[in-house]
Coordinates of C-alpha atoms and ligand atoms in Angstrom, one line a residue:
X120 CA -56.4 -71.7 -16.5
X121 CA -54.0 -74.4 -15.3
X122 CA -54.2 -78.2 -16.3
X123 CA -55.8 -79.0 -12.9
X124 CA -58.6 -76.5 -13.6
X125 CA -59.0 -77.4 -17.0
X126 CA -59.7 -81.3 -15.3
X127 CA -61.7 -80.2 -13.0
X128 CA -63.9 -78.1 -16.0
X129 CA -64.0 -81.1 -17.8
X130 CA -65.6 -83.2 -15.6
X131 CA -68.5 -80.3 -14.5
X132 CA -68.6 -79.8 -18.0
X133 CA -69.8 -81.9 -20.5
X134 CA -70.5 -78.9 -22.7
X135 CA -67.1 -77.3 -23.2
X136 CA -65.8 -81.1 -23.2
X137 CA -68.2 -81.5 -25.9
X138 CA -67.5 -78.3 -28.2
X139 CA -63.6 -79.2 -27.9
X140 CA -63.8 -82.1 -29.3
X141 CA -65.0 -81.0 -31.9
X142 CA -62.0 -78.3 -31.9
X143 CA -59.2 -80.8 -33.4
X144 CA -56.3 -79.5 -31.6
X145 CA -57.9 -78.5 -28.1
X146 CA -59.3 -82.0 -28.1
X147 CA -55.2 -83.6 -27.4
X148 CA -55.0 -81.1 -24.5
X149 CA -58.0 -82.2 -23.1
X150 CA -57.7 -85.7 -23.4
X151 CA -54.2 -85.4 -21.9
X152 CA -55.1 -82.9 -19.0
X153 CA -58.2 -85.2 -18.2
X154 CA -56.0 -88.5 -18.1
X155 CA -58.6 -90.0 -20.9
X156 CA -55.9 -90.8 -23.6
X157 CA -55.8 -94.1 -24.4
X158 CA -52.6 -95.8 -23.1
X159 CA -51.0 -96.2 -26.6
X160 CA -52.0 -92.4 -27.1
X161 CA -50.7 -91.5 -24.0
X162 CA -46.7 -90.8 -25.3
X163 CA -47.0 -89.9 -28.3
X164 CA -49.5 -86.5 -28.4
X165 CA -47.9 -84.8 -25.3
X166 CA -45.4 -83.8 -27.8
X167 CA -47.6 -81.5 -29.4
X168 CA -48.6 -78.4 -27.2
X169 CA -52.1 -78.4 -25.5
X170 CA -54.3 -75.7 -26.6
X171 CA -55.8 -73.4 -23.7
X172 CA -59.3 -73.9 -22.8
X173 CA -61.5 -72.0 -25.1
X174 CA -64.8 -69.9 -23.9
X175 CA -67.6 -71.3 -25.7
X176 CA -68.0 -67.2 -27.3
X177 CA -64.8 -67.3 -28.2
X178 CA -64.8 -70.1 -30.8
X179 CA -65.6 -69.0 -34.3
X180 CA -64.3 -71.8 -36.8
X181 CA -63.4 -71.3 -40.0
X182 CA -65.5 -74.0 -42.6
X183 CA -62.6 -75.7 -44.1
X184 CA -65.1 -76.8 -46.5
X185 CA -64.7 -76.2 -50.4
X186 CA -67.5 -76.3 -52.4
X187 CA -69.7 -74.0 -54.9
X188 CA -70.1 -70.5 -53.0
X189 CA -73.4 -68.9 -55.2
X190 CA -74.2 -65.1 -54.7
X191 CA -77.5 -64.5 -55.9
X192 CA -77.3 -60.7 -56.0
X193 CA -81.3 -60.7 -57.4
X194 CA -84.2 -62.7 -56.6
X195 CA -85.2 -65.3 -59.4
X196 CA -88.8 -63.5 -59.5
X197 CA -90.0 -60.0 -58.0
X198 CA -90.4 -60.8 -54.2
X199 CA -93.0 -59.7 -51.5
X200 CA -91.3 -60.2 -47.9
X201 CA -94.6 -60.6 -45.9
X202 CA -93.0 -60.4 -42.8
X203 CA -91.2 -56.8 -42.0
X204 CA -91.5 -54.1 -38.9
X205 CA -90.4 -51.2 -40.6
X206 CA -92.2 -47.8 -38.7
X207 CA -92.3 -46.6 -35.6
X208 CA -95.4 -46.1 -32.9
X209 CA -96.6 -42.5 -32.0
X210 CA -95.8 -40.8 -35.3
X211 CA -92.0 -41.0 -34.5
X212 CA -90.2 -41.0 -37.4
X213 CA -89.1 -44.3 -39.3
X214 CA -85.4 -45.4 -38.1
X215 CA -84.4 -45.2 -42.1
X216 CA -86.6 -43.3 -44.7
X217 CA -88.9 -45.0 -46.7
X218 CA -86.8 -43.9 -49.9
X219 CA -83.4 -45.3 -48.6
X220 CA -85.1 -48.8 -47.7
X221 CA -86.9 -48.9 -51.7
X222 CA -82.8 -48.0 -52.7
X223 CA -81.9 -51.8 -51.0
X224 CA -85.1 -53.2 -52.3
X225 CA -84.6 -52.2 -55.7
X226 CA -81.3 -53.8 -55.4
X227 CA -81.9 -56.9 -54.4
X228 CA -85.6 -57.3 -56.7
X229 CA -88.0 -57.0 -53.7
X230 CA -91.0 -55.6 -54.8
X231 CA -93.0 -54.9 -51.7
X232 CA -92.2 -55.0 -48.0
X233 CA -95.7 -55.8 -45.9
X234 CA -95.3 -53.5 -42.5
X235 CA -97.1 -55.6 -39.9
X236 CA -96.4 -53.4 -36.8
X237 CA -98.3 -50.4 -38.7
X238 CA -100.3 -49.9 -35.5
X239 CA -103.8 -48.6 -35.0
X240 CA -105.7 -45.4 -34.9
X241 CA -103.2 -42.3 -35.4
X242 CA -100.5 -44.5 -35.4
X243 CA -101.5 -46.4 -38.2
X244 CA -102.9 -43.5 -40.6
X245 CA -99.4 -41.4 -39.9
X246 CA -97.7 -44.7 -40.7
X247 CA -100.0 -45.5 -44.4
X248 CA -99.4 -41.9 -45.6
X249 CA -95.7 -42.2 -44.6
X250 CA -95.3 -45.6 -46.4
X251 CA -97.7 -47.2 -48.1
X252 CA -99.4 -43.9 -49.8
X253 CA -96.1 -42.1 -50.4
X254 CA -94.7 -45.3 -52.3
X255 CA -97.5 -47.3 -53.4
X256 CA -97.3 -51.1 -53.9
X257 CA -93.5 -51.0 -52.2
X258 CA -95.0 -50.6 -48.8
X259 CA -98.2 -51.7 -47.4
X260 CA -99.0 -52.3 -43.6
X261 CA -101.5 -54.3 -41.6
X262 CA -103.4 -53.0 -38.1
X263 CA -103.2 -54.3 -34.7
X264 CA -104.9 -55.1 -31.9
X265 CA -105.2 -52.7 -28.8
X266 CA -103.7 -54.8 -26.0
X267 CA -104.0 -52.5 -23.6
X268 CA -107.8 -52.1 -23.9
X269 CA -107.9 -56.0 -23.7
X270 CA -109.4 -56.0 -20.0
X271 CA -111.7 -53.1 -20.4
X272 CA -115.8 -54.0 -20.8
X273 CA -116.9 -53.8 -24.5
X274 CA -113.6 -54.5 -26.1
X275 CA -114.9 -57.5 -27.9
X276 CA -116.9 -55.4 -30.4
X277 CA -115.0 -52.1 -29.9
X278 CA -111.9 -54.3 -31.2
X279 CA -114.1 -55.6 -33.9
X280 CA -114.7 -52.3 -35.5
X281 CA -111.9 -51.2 -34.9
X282 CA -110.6 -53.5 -37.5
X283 CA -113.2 -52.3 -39.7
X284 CA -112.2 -48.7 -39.4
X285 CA -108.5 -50.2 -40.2
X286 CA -109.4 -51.4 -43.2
X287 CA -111.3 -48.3 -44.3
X288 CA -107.9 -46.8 -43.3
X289 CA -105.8 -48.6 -45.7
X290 CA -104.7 -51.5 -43.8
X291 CA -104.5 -55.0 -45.5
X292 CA -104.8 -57.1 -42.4
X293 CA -104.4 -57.5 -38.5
X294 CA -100.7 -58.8 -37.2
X295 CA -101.2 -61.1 -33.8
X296 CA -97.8 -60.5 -31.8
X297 CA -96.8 -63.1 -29.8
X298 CA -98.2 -60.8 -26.8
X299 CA -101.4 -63.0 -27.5
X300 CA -100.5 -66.1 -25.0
X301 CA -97.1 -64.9 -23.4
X302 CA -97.5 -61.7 -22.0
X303 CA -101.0 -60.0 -22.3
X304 CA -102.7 -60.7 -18.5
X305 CA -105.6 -59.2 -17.1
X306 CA -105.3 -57.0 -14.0
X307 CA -101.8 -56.1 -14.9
X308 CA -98.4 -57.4 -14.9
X309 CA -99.0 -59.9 -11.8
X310 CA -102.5 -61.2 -13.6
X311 CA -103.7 -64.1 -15.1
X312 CA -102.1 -64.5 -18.6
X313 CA -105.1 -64.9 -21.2
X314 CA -105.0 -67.5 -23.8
X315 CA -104.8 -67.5 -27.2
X316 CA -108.3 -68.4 -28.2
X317 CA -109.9 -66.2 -25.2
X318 CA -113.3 -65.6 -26.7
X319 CA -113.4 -62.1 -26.4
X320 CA -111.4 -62.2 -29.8
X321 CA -113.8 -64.1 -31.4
X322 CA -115.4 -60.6 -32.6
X323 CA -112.1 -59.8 -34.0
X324 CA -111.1 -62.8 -35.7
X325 CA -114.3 -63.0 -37.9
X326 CA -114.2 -59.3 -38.4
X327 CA -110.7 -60.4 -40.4
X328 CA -112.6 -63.0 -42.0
X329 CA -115.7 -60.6 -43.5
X330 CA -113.2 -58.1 -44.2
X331 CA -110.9 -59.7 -46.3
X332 CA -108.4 -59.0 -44.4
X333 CA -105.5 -61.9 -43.7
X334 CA -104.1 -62.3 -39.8
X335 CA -100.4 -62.7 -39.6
X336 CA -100.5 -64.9 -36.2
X337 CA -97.5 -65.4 -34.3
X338 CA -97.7 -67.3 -30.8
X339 CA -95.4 -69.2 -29.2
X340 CA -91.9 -68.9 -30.1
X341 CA -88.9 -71.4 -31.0
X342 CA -89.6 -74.8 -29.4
X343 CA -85.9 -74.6 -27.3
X344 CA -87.1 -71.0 -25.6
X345 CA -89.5 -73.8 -23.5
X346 CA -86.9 -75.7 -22.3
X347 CA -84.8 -74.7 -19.3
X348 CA -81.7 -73.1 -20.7
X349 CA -79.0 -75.5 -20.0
X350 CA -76.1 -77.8 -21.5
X351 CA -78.8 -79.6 -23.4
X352 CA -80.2 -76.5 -25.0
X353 CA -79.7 -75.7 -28.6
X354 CA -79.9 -71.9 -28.4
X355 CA -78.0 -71.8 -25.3
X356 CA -75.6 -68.7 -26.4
X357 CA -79.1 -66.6 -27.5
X358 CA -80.8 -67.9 -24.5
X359 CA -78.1 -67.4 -22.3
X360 CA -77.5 -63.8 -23.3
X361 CA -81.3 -63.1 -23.6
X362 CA -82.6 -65.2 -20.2
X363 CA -85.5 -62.6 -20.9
X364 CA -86.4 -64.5 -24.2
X365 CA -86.9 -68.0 -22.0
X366 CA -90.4 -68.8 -21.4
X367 CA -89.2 -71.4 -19.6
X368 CA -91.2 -72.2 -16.3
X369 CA -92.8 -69.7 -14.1
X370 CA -96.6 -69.7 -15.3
X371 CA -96.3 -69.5 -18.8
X372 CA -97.7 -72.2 -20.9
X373 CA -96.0 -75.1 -22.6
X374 CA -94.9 -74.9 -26.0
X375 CA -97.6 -77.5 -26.8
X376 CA -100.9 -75.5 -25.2
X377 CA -100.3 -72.4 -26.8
X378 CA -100.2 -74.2 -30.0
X379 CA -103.2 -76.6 -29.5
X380 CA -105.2 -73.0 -28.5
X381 CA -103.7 -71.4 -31.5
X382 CA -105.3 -74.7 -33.6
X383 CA -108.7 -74.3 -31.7
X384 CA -109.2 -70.5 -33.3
X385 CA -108.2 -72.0 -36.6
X386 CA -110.5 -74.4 -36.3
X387 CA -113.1 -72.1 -35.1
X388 CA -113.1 -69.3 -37.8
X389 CA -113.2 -71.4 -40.8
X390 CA -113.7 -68.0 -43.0
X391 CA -110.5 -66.2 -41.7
X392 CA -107.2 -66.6 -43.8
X393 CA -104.4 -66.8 -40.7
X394 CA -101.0 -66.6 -41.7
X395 CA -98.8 -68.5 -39.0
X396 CA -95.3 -66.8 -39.0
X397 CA -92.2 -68.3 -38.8
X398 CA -93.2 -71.5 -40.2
X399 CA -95.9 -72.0 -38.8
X400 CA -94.2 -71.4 -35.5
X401 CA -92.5 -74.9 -35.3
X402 CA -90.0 -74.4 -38.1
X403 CA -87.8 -77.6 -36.2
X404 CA -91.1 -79.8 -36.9
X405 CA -92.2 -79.6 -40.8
X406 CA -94.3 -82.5 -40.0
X407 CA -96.3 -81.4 -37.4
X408 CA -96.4 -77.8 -39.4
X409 CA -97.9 -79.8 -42.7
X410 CA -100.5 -81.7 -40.7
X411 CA -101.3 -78.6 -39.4
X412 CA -102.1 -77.4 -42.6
X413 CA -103.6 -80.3 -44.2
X414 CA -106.2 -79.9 -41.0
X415 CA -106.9 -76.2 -41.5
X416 CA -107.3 -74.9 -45.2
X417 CA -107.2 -71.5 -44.1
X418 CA -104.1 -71.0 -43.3
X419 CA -100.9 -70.7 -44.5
X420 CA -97.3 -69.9 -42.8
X421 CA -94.7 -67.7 -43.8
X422 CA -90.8 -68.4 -43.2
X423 CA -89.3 -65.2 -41.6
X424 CA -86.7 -65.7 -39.2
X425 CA -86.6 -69.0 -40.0
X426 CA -84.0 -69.4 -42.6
X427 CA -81.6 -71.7 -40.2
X428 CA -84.2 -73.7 -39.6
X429 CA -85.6 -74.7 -43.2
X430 CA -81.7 -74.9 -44.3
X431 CA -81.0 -77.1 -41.6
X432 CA -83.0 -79.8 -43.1
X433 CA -82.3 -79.1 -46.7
X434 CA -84.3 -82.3 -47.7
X435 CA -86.9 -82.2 -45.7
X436 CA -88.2 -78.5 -46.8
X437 CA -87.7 -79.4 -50.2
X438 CA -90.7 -82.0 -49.9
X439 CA -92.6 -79.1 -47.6
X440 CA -91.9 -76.4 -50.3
X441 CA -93.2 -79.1 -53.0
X442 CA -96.1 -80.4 -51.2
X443 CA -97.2 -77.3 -49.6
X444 CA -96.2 -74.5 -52.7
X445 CA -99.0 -73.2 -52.8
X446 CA -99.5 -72.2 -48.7
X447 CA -95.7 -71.1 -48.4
X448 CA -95.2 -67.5 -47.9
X449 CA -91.7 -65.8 -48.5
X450 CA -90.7 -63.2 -45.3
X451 CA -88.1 -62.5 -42.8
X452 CA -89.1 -60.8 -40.2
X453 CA -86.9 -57.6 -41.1
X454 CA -86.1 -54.9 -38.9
X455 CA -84.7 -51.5 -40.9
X456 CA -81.7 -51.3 -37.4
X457 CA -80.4 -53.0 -34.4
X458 CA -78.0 -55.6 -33.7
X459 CA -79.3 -57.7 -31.4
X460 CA -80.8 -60.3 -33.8
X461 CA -78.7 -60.1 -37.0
X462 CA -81.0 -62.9 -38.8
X463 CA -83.7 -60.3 -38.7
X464 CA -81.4 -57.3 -40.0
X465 CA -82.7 -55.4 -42.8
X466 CA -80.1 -55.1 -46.0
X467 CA -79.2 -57.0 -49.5
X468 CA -77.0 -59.2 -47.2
X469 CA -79.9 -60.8 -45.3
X470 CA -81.8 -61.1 -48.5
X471 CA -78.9 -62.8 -50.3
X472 CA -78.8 -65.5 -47.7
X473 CA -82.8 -66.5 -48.3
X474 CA -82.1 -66.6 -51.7
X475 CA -79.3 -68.8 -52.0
X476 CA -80.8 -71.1 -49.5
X477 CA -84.3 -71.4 -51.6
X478 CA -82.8 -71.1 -55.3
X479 CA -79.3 -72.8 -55.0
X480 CA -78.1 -75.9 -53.7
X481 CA -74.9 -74.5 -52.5
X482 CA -73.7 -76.3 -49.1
X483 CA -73.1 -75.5 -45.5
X484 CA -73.5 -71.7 -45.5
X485 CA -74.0 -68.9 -42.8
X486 CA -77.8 -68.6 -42.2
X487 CA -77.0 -64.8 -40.7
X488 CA -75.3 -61.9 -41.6
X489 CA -73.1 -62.0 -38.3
X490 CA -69.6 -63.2 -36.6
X491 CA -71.5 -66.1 -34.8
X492 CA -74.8 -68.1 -36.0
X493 CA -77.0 -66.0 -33.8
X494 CA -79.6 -68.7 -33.3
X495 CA -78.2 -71.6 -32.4
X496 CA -74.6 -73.3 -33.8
X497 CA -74.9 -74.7 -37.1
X498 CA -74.8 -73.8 -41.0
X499 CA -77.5 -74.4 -43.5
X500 CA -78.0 -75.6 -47.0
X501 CA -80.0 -74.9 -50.2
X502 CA -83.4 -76.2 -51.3
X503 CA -82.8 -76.0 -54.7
X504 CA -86.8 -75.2 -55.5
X505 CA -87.6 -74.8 -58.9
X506 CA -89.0 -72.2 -60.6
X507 CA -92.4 -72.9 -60.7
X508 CA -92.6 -73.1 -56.7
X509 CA -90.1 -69.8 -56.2
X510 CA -92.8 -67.7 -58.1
X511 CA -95.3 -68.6 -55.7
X512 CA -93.1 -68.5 -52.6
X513 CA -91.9 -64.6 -54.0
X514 CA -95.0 -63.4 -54.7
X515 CA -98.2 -65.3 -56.2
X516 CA -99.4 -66.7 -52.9
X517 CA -98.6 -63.4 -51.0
X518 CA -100.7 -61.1 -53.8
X519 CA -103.9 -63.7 -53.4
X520 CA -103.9 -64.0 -49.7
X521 CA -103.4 -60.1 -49.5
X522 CA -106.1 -60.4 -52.6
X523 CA -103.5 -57.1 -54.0
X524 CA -102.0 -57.1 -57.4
X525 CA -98.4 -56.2 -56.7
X526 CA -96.0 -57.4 -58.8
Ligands
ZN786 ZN1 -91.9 -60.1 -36.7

């Protein structure tokens, strides 16, 4: 790219103008090739050579940053992620044995992964005797719905007991994809999308709540995959090389409706414990999150995936943790393989990276196990939580909601 192209970028782009600054040396090219230097700057730095323009997925700096680097190779306390997809639908096999995954847990002191994607019918039994019966108390797995049979007459109470037959199956509660708002329609793919608190769940929901069995809810998704995906946009690079991820536009809801539906079933099954993942799905909002909790005292939220978001605002989820210790669940939304979303990729490196952000107060860290911060470009922090709130986030509050003796 020549210097005239490199003007000509700058102006169309306040992005790249705005990550080169940042850049220290890139920024005296750019001033210079723009014609911005200041007139006393103007002599001087065009003795030092102008760095090329740099793509934006090129750019990995280096923290010149020393302080106190903490591995914490072990949990505090034994820990229950809540929040883990480890089997596979139709009876294929698991992408890594059950025995290999207890070899990393073991490792890192996690007790007990819960399996929310355990399916339902066939699916689900092959899955409990694969898991949760051949290692008891390291694996156990919830149910879910039957999408698919959403639109079909009767499904209300079909789904109802169905849940009930879960249960009698071994499952320890009903996961809620994020299907439930975004994509399930009726009438297929071109149909009407049906909300959150459509009331042919209501069958369901208090099926969970007579049952005893907890929902782990997830709707929505992060509040910048609402937003068109431009200069502006926080999770540009994930958005921009996942356009699919946007739910920007088209017919789909704003972030805000499918949260105020997801509020109207709270409010509306009083007697079902709901567990919101991913912080409640607004992890970049702890206020909202806690007044959502101080409204509904049946439900609590879980922090998988989340990890850049909490350490992002080191101070702020230290009051949450402490105020709300006793409705924080520890998870992370752990997938066994895959590369596509290293924040969610199961090994002692991922779990390393919760711990030090919730037990240390070690600065400016990765919040990923990757090359580049997959969710959006910045580093995180540690909490710091004492060890009074750790042993509920690890595992007390999980083991009464799941109303299991694990640990
Ligand atoms: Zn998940």
């Amino acid at each position: 790219m020549t210097m005239s192209d490199a003007h000509e970028e700058g102006q169309r782009s306040w992005t790249r103008r705005g990550w080169l600054s940042a850049a220290g040396a890139a920024v005296v090219g750019t001033a210079i090739a723009d014609g911005t230097a200041g007139a006393s700057g103007a002599a001087q730095p065009a003795q030092t050579p102008a760095a090329a323009p740099l793509p934006l997925t090129e750019f990995e700096p280096k923290s010149m940053l020393h302080v106190a680097e903490t591995t914490v190779q072990r949990a505090r306390f034994p820990v229950i992620d809540f929040h883990t997809h480890v089997s596979r639908r139709r009876a294929a096999k698991p992408p890594v044995p059950p025995a290999e995954l207890v070899k990393t847990m073991d490792a890192v002191n996690l007790r007990t992964m819960v399996n929310l994607t355990g399916g339902f019918g066939e699916d689900l039994s092959a899955t409990i005797a694969t898991f949760d019966r051949a290692f008891p108390r390291r694996f156990v797995s919830m149910t879910e719905p039957a999408w698919t049979r959403a639109s079909e007459p009767g499904y209300a109470q079909w789904q109802a007991d169905e849940i009930a037959k879960a249960k009698a199956a071994g499952a320890v509660g009903v996961k809620v994809l994020k299907t439930l708002g975004l994509y399930l329609r009726d009438g297929g793919p071109t149909g009407k999308l049906v909300t959150v608190d459509d009331p042919r769940f209501d069958p369901m929901w208090e099926a969970c709540g007579r049952l005893g069995l907890p929902v782990a809810i997830h709707v929505g998704d992060p509040e910048a995959f609402f937003l068109p995906i431009d200069r502006f946009n926080e999770r540009f690079e994930e958005l921009n090389a996942h356009p699919d991820w946007s739910f920007h536009g088209k017919d789909f809801p704003s972030f805000k409706e499918i949260l105020d539906a997801r509020d109207r079933v709270f409010a509306k099954h009083p007697k079902t414990t709901f567990v919101a993942l991913h912080v409640g799905h607004w992890g970049e909002n702890l206020a909202a999150v806690g007044a959502m909790l101080d409204r509904f005292r049946n439900v609590h939220v879980e922090i998988g995936a989340r990890i850049g978001e909490i350490g992002r605002q080191p101070r702020t989820a230290a009051r949450f943790f402490d105020k709300y210790q006793d409705r924080i669940l520890f998870g992370t939304d752990a997938i066994p393989l895959g590369t596509e979303t290293p924040q969610q990729v199961f090994g002692e490196d991922l779990y390393r990276i919760y711990y030090r952000c919730l037990e240390t107060e070690d600065e400016y860290f990765d919040y990923a196990p990757a090359r580049l911060p997959p969710q959006g470009r910045w580093r995180i922090y540690g909490l710091g939580l004492r060890d009074q709130i750790l042993r509920k986030v690890y595992n007390e509050n999980a083991q009464r909601v799941l109303g299991m003796k694990l640990v």
